[in-house]
Coordinates of C-alpha atoms in Angstrom, one line a residue:
Chain A
M1028 CA 315.3 387.5 23.0
P1029 CA 314.6 388.7 26.6
E1030 CA 312.3 386.7 28.8
P1031 CA 308.8 388.4 28.7
S1032 CA 307.7 389.6 32.1
S1033 CA 304.9 387.7 33.8
K1034 CA 303.1 390.9 34.5
G1035 CA 300.8 393.1 32.4
A1036 CA 298.9 392.3 29.2
L1037 CA 301.8 390.4 27.7
G1038 CA 301.8 388.1 30.7
V1039 CA 298.1 387.3 30.2
I1040 CA 298.6 386.6 26.5
A1041 CA 301.6 384.4 27.3
S1042 CA 299.6 382.3 29.9
L1043 CA 296.8 382.0 27.4
G1044 CA 299.2 380.7 24.8
H1045 CA 300.7 378.3 27.3
A1046 CA 297.2 377.0 28.2
V1047 CA 296.3 376.4 24.5
N1048 CA 299.7 374.7 23.9
E1049 CA 299.1 372.5 26.9
I1050 CA 295.6 371.5 25.6
A1051 CA 296.8 370.9 22.1
Q1052 CA 299.7 368.7 23.3
R1053 CA 297.4 366.7 25.6
L1054 CA 294.9 366.2 22.8
G1055 CA 297.7 365.0 20.5
F1056 CA 298.8 362.6 23.3
V1057 CA 295.2 361.3 23.6
A1058 CA 295.0 360.7 19.9
R1059 CA 298.3 358.8 19.8
F1060 CA 297.3 356.8 22.9
F1061 CA 294.0 355.9 21.2
A1062 CA 295.9 354.8 18.0
A1063 CA 298.2 352.7 20.2
I1064 CA 295.3 351.0 21.9
L1065 CA 293.7 350.1 18.6
L1066 CA 297.1 348.9 17.3
Y1067 CA 297.7 346.6 20.3
S1068 CA 294.1 345.5 20.8
G1069 CA 294.6 342.3 18.8
Q1070 CA 295.7 340.6 22.0
S1071 CA 292.7 341.6 24.0
F1072 CA 290.6 339.6 21.5
R1073 CA 293.0 336.7 21.0
R1074 CA 293.2 336.3 24.8
I1075 CA 289.5 337.0 25.2
H1076 CA 289.5 336.2 29.0
L1077 CA 291.4 339.4 29.6
T1078 CA 288.5 341.4 28.1
I1079 CA 285.9 339.2 29.8
R1080 CA 287.5 339.9 33.1
E1081 CA 287.2 343.6 32.5
M1082 CA 283.6 343.2 31.4
Y1083 CA 283.0 341.5 34.7
F1084 CA 284.5 344.4 36.7
S1085 CA 283.2 347.3 34.7
G1086 CA 280.0 345.9 33.2
F1087 CA 278.6 343.2 35.4
Q1088 CA 279.4 345.0 38.7
S1089 CA 277.7 348.2 37.4
L1090 CA 274.4 346.2 37.0
L1091 CA 273.0 346.9 40.4
I1092 CA 273.4 350.7 40.3
M1093 CA 272.1 350.8 36.7
L1094 CA 269.0 348.7 37.5
V1095 CA 268.1 350.6 40.6
S1096 CA 268.6 354.1 39.2
S1097 CA 266.8 353.3 35.9
L1098 CA 263.8 351.9 37.8
F1099 CA 263.7 355.2 39.8
I1100 CA 264.2 357.4 36.7
G1101 CA 261.4 355.5 34.9
M1102 CA 259.1 355.9 37.9
V1103 CA 259.8 359.6 38.2
L1104 CA 259.2 360.0 34.4
G1105 CA 255.8 358.2 34.9
L1106 CA 254.8 360.5 37.8
Q1107 CA 255.9 363.8 36.2
G1108 CA 254.8 362.8 32.7
F1109 CA 251.3 361.9 34.0
E1110 CA 251.1 365.2 35.9
T1111 CA 251.9 367.2 32.8
L1112 CA 250.1 365.2 30.2
Q1113 CA 246.9 365.1 32.3
R1114 CA 246.6 368.9 32.0
F1115 CA 246.2 368.4 28.2
G1116 CA 243.9 365.5 28.6
S1117 CA 246.3 363.0 27.0
A1118 CA 247.4 360.9 29.8
E1119 CA 247.4 357.9 27.5
A1120 CA 250.5 359.4 25.7
L1121 CA 252.4 358.6 28.9
G1122 CA 253.9 355.5 27.3
I1123 CA 255.2 357.4 24.4
M1124 CA 256.8 360.1 26.6
V1125 CA 258.5 357.6 28.9
A1126 CA 259.7 355.3 26.1
L1127 CA 261.0 358.1 23.9
S1128 CA 262.8 360.1 26.6
L1129 CA 264.5 356.9 27.8
T1130 CA 265.5 355.3 24.5
R1131 CA 266.6 358.6 22.9
E1132 CA 268.3 360.5 25.7
L1133 CA 268.1 359.4 29.3
G1134 CA 269.0 355.8 28.7
P1135 CA 272.3 356.3 26.9
V1136 CA 273.3 359.6 28.7
V1137 CA 272.5 358.6 32.3
A1138 CA 273.9 355.1 31.9
A1139 CA 277.1 356.6 30.5
L1140 CA 277.3 359.1 33.4
L1141 CA 276.8 356.4 36.0
F1142 CA 279.3 354.2 34.1
A1143 CA 281.9 356.9 34.1
S1144 CA 281.6 357.4 37.9
R1145 CA 281.2 353.7 38.8
A1146 CA 283.5 351.9 36.3
G1147 CA 285.6 354.7 34.7
S1148 CA 286.9 356.0 38.0
S1149 CA 288.0 352.5 39.2
I1150 CA 289.7 351.9 35.8
T1151 CA 291.7 355.1 36.3
A1152 CA 292.5 354.3 39.9
E1153 CA 293.7 350.8 39.0
I1154 CA 295.9 351.9 36.1
G1155 CA 297.1 354.9 38.1
L1156 CA 298.1 352.8 41.0
M1157 CA 299.8 350.2 38.8
K1158 CA 301.8 353.1 37.4
A1159 CA 302.6 354.5 40.9
T1160 CA 303.8 351.2 42.1
E1161 CA 305.9 350.7 38.9
Q1162 CA 304.0 347.6 37.8
L1163 CA 303.6 349.0 34.3
M1164 CA 307.3 349.7 34.1
A1165 CA 308.0 346.1 35.4
M1166 CA 305.8 344.7 32.6
D1167 CA 307.8 346.7 30.1
M1168 CA 311.0 345.3 31.5
M1169 CA 309.6 341.8 31.0
A1170 CA 308.8 342.6 27.4
V1171 CA 305.1 342.6 28.1
N1172 CA 303.5 345.6 26.5
P1173 CA 301.4 347.3 29.2
I1174 CA 299.0 348.8 26.6
A1175 CA 298.3 345.4 25.1
R1176 CA 298.1 343.6 28.4
V1177 CA 296.4 346.1 30.7
V1178 CA 295.0 349.1 28.9
A1179 CA 293.4 347.6 25.7
P1180 CA 291.3 345.0 27.6
K1181 CA 290.0 347.6 30.0
F1182 CA 289.1 349.8 27.0
W1183 CA 287.3 347.1 25.1
G1184 CA 285.6 345.8 28.2
G1185 CA 284.1 349.2 28.7
V1186 CA 283.2 349.7 25.1
L1187 CA 281.4 346.4 24.9
S1188 CA 279.6 346.8 28.2
M1189 CA 278.2 350.3 27.6
P1190 CA 275.5 349.5 24.9
L1191 CA 274.3 346.5 27.0
L1192 CA 274.0 348.6 30.1
A1193 CA 272.2 351.4 28.1
S1194 CA 269.6 349.0 26.7
L1195 CA 269.1 347.5 30.1
F1196 CA 268.7 351.0 31.5
S1197 CA 266.0 351.9 28.9
A1198 CA 264.2 348.6 29.3
V1199 CA 264.0 348.8 33.1
G1200 CA 263.1 352.5 32.9
V1201 CA 260.2 351.7 30.7
F1202 CA 259.1 349.1 33.2
G1203 CA 259.4 351.7 36.0
G1204 CA 257.2 354.0 34.0
Y1205 CA 254.7 351.2 33.5
L1206 CA 254.7 350.4 37.2
V1207 CA 253.9 354.0 38.2
G1208 CA 251.7 354.9 35.2
V1209 CA 249.6 351.8 34.8
V1210 CA 249.8 349.9 38.1
V1211 CA 249.7 352.8 40.6
I1212 CA 248.0 355.7 38.8
G1213 CA 245.8 353.7 36.6
V1214 CA 246.5 354.8 33.0
D1215 CA 244.8 352.4 30.6
E1216 CA 247.3 349.5 30.0
G1217 CA 246.3 348.9 26.4
A1218 CA 246.7 352.6 25.4
F1219 CA 250.0 352.8 27.3
W1220 CA 251.6 350.0 25.3
S1221 CA 249.9 350.4 21.9
Q1222 CA 250.6 354.2 21.7
M1223 CA 254.2 353.5 22.7
Q1224 CA 254.5 350.8 20.0
S1225 CA 253.0 352.9 17.3
S1226 CA 255.3 355.9 17.8
V1227 CA 258.6 354.4 18.9
D1228 CA 260.6 353.3 15.9
F1229 CA 263.2 350.6 16.2
R1230 CA 265.7 352.1 13.8
L1231 CA 265.2 355.8 14.5
D1232 CA 264.8 355.7 18.3
I1233 CA 266.1 352.5 19.8
W1234 CA 269.0 351.9 17.4
N1235 CA 270.1 355.5 17.5
G1236 CA 270.2 355.3 21.3
I1237 CA 272.4 352.2 21.0
I1238 CA 274.7 354.0 18.7
K1239 CA 274.9 356.9 21.1
S1240 CA 275.7 354.6 24.0
F1241 CA 278.4 352.9 21.9
V1242 CA 280.0 356.3 21.2
F1243 CA 279.8 357.2 24.9
G1244 CA 281.4 353.9 25.8
I1245 CA 284.4 354.7 23.6
A1246 CA 284.7 358.2 25.0
V1247 CA 284.4 357.2 28.7
S1248 CA 286.7 354.2 28.4
L1249 CA 289.3 356.2 26.5
I1250 CA 289.2 359.0 29.0
A1251 CA 289.4 356.5 31.9
V1252 CA 292.4 354.5 30.6
F1253 CA 294.2 357.7 29.4
E1254 CA 293.9 359.5 32.7
G1255 CA 295.1 356.5 34.5
Y1256 CA 298.0 356.0 32.2
D1257 CA 298.9 359.7 32.2
S1258 CA 298.5 360.2 36.0
I1259 CA 301.4 361.5 38.1
P1260 CA 302.6 358.5 40.0
T1261 CA 301.9 359.8 43.5
A1262 CA 298.9 359.6 45.8
E1263 CA 297.8 363.1 44.9
G1264 CA 298.4 362.5 41.2
V1265 CA 296.2 359.4 41.2
S1266 CA 293.4 361.2 43.0
A1267 CA 293.6 364.1 40.7
S1268 CA 293.4 361.9 37.6
I1269 CA 290.4 360.1 39.0
R1270 CA 288.7 363.5 39.5
R1271 CA 289.6 364.4 35.9
T1272 CA 288.1 361.2 34.6
V1273 CA 284.7 361.8 36.2
V1274 CA 284.6 365.5 35.3
N1275 CA 285.9 365.1 31.7
S1276 CA 283.7 362.1 31.0
A1277 CA 280.6 364.0 32.2
L1278 CA 281.4 367.0 30.0
T1279 CA 282.4 364.9 27.0
I1280 CA 279.2 362.8 27.3
L1281 CA 276.9 365.8 27.4
A1282 CA 278.7 367.6 24.6
L1283 CA 278.8 364.5 22.4
D1284 CA 275.1 363.9 23.2
F1285 CA 274.2 367.3 21.8
V1286 CA 276.3 366.7 18.6
L1287 CA 274.9 363.2 18.1
T1288 CA 271.3 364.3 18.7
S1289 CA 271.5 367.2 16.3
F1290 CA 272.7 364.8 13.6
M1291 CA 270.3 362.0 14.4
F1292 CA 267.0 363.8 15.0
R1293 CA 267.3 367.0 13.0
G1294 CA 265.1 365.8 10.2
L1295 CA 262.0 365.6 12.4
Chain B
M393 CA 287.4 334.6 41.8
S394 CA 287.8 331.7 39.4
R395 CA 287.8 332.4 35.7
K396 CA 284.9 330.0 35.2
L397 CA 282.6 331.9 37.6
M398 CA 283.6 335.2 36.0
D399 CA 282.7 333.7 32.6
I400 CA 279.3 332.7 33.8
W401 CA 278.5 336.1 35.3
V402 CA 279.7 337.9 32.1
G403 CA 277.6 335.5 30.0
F404 CA 274.6 336.3 32.2
F405 CA 275.3 340.0 31.8
V406 CA 275.4 339.7 28.0
V407 CA 272.3 337.6 27.9
I408 CA 270.2 340.1 30.0
G409 CA 271.7 343.0 28.0
F410 CA 270.5 341.5 24.7
S411 CA 267.1 340.5 26.1
A412 CA 266.7 344.1 27.2
L413 CA 267.4 345.1 23.6
L414 CA 264.9 342.5 22.4
F415 CA 262.3 343.8 24.9
L416 CA 262.9 347.3 23.5
A417 CA 262.6 346.2 19.9
L418 CA 259.5 344.1 20.3
R419 CA 257.5 345.5 23.2
V420 CA 258.5 349.2 23.2
G421 CA 259.3 349.7 19.5
N422 CA 257.4 348.6 16.5
A423 CA 260.0 346.2 14.9
A424 CA 257.4 343.5 14.8
S425 CA 254.3 345.5 13.7
A426 CA 256.1 347.7 11.2
N427 CA 256.3 344.8 8.9
L428 CA 253.1 344.8 6.9
G429 CA 253.8 341.6 5.0
E430 CA 253.4 341.7 1.3
T431 CA 252.5 345.1 0.0
Y432 CA 251.7 346.9 -3.2
T433 CA 252.0 350.6 -4.1
L434 CA 249.2 353.1 -4.6
K435 CA 249.5 356.8 -5.2
A436 CA 247.4 359.8 -4.5
K437 CA 247.7 363.5 -5.5
F438 CA 246.8 366.2 -3.1
D439 CA 246.7 370.0 -3.4
N440 CA 248.0 370.2 0.2
I441 CA 249.2 367.5 2.5
G442 CA 249.4 369.6 5.6
G443 CA 251.6 367.9 8.2
L444 CA 251.6 364.4 6.7
K445 CA 254.8 362.5 7.3
V446 CA 256.6 359.5 5.7
R447 CA 255.8 356.3 7.6
G448 CA 252.5 357.7 8.7
P449 CA 249.6 355.3 8.7
V450 CA 247.0 354.7 5.9
K451 CA 243.7 353.8 7.5
S452 CA 240.4 352.4 6.1
A453 CA 237.5 352.4 8.6
G454 CA 240.1 353.2 11.3
V455 CA 242.1 350.1 10.6
V456 CA 245.8 350.6 9.6
V457 CA 246.1 349.0 6.1
G458 CA 249.4 350.5 5.0
R459 CA 252.1 353.1 5.5
I460 CA 253.1 356.2 3.6
A461 CA 256.3 355.3 1.7
A462 CA 257.2 358.6 0.0
I463 CA 256.0 362.2 -0.4
S464 CA 257.1 364.3 -3.4
L465 CA 256.0 367.3 -5.4
D466 CA 254.8 366.9 -8.9
P467 CA 256.9 369.6 -10.7
D468 CA 254.3 370.2 -13.5
A469 CA 251.1 370.4 -11.6
Y470 CA 252.6 371.6 -8.3
E471 CA 250.7 368.9 -6.5
A472 CA 251.9 366.6 -3.7
V473 CA 252.3 363.0 -4.7
V474 CA 251.9 360.6 -1.8
T475 CA 253.1 357.0 -2.4
M476 CA 251.6 354.4 0.0
R477 CA 252.5 350.8 0.6
V478 CA 249.2 348.9 1.2
N479 CA 249.0 345.4 2.6
A480 CA 248.4 343.0 -0.3
R481 CA 245.4 341.5 1.5
Y482 CA 243.3 344.6 1.0
H483 CA 242.0 345.9 -2.4
F484 CA 240.2 349.2 -2.9
P485 CA 237.6 350.1 -5.6
R486 CA 238.6 352.7 -8.2
D487 CA 236.3 355.4 -6.8
T488 CA 237.8 355.2 -3.3
Y489 CA 238.1 358.6 -1.7
A490 CA 241.5 359.3 -0.2
S491 CA 241.5 362.2 2.3
I492 CA 244.0 363.5 4.8
L493 CA 242.6 363.4 8.3
T494 CA 243.8 364.2 11.8
S495 CA 243.5 361.8 14.6
G496 CA 242.1 363.7 17.6
L497 CA 242.4 367.5 17.9
L498 CA 246.2 367.6 17.9
G499 CA 247.1 364.1 16.8
E500 CA 249.1 362.9 13.9
Q501 CA 247.8 363.2 10.3
Y502 CA 247.0 360.1 8.3
V503 CA 245.5 359.1 4.9
G504 CA 241.9 357.9 5.3
L505 CA 240.4 355.7 2.6
D506 CA 236.6 355.9 2.2
V507 CA 235.6 353.0 0.0
G508 CA 233.4 353.6 -3.0
G509 CA 231.1 351.2 -4.9
D510 CA 233.1 350.6 -8.1
E511 CA 233.4 346.9 -9.2
R512 CA 236.9 347.4 -10.5
M513 CA 239.7 347.5 -8.0
L514 CA 242.8 349.7 -8.0
K515 CA 245.9 347.8 -9.2
A516 CA 249.5 348.2 -8.0
G517 CA 251.0 351.6 -9.0
E518 CA 247.6 353.2 -9.9
S519 CA 246.4 356.5 -8.3
F520 CA 243.3 357.4 -6.4
S521 CA 241.4 359.8 -8.6
R522 CA 239.3 361.4 -5.9
T523 CA 241.3 363.0 -3.1
Q524 CA 240.7 365.6 -0.4
S525 CA 243.5 367.8 1.0
A526 CA 244.4 368.5 4.5
V527 CA 242.5 371.2 6.3
V528 CA 244.7 374.2 6.9
L529 CA 243.6 376.0 9.9
E530 CA 244.7 379.5 8.6
K531 CA 242.7 379.0 5.4
L532 CA 239.7 377.9 7.4
I533 CA 239.9 380.9 9.6
G534 CA 240.4 383.2 6.6
Q535 CA 237.3 381.7 4.9
F536 CA 235.3 382.1 8.1
M537 CA 236.3 385.8 8.4
L538 CA 235.4 386.4 4.7
N539 CA 232.0 384.8 5.3
K540 CA 231.4 387.0 8.4
A541 CA 232.4 390.1 6.5
S542 CA 230.1 389.4 3.6
E543 CA 227.3 388.6 6.0
G544 CA 227.8 391.9 7.8
A545 CA 228.0 394.0 4.6
P546 CA 224.3 394.4 3.8
N547 CA 223.4 395.5 7.4
N548 CA 225.7 398.4 7.1
K549 CA 223.7 400.0 4.3

């Protein structure tokens, strides 16, 4: 069979097919990589200090950016919500608005986006550099499985940190809304909390938000460790894989959020 | 950094994460107040429930005394059957009026109980005999237009 020319309509179709093949192959690789992580994750729980170490780097060290940004997001929600609700004469519903938007959407989503750029990128950089400096290969030579020793603890550290960070994000955001709404603007404090409590449901709103953040944690951590492990072991290769981590994580979080929301809150 | 110090910081992180969840559950959500304590079931049939929702409040004199447990349609009479769980502390006379009301102009709908004077109280599983359906705005407007039309008719002659 003659080689098809790279020009004309056939060339376009060929490059399209090539791209689809590439994507399918990559997805298959991700799935096998995920299966390998799950298979070798026994060690990251038996030697729990490996996972605790990763929780320190990806969870604890993200605390500051999470707390500051959630406080500001809560305060902005307080200002904007008051501005809008006041037009309809229902400024007391500010508490509901702030709490529902944080627990359902903004808490899990923004926390996951920040987590992807703060912790995900550094996970990718670390694994990518370990690959570039042939540390992963050296581990393999010493009969230490790099997936069990390096990748799985980083993955589980991220997965376990994410729901904690998201609930902190929502809680501090509600406090920020309280600061602006009640302390600065002067919405009635009793109405703010009681209306919030009467319409925020623990299982429906808060727990679904936690489930969301757990799913985002899996997605972001998987993308971060995969891109690091898959990176081309050069300086440009590592930088490209960090960029892919941030971009792919953001897109995956937003797409997953739409899917999860449509399943969770459709019956309302 | 020593492993001990790292353990302490991660422990601190986990503790404040869980306390944030607790704050959300107790202060922001209604995990504490949703629990009504011991309850019993009462039923009421309505021609039209409007926008009433499951878990909506049941109020008597403005005080929340229960929650709506289920809403279904009676297949024979084509009436809505609203099942409520009412706090066991409160008992209502047999001639209590159950009506569907709206809190505020655009607020949520709830079941309001107007207590009657009967000596005998409703028991668990029994139904309110006297109910009033939700006000449907379109029907109200339709009625109003009809009244206006019939008012205007004699003047045309």
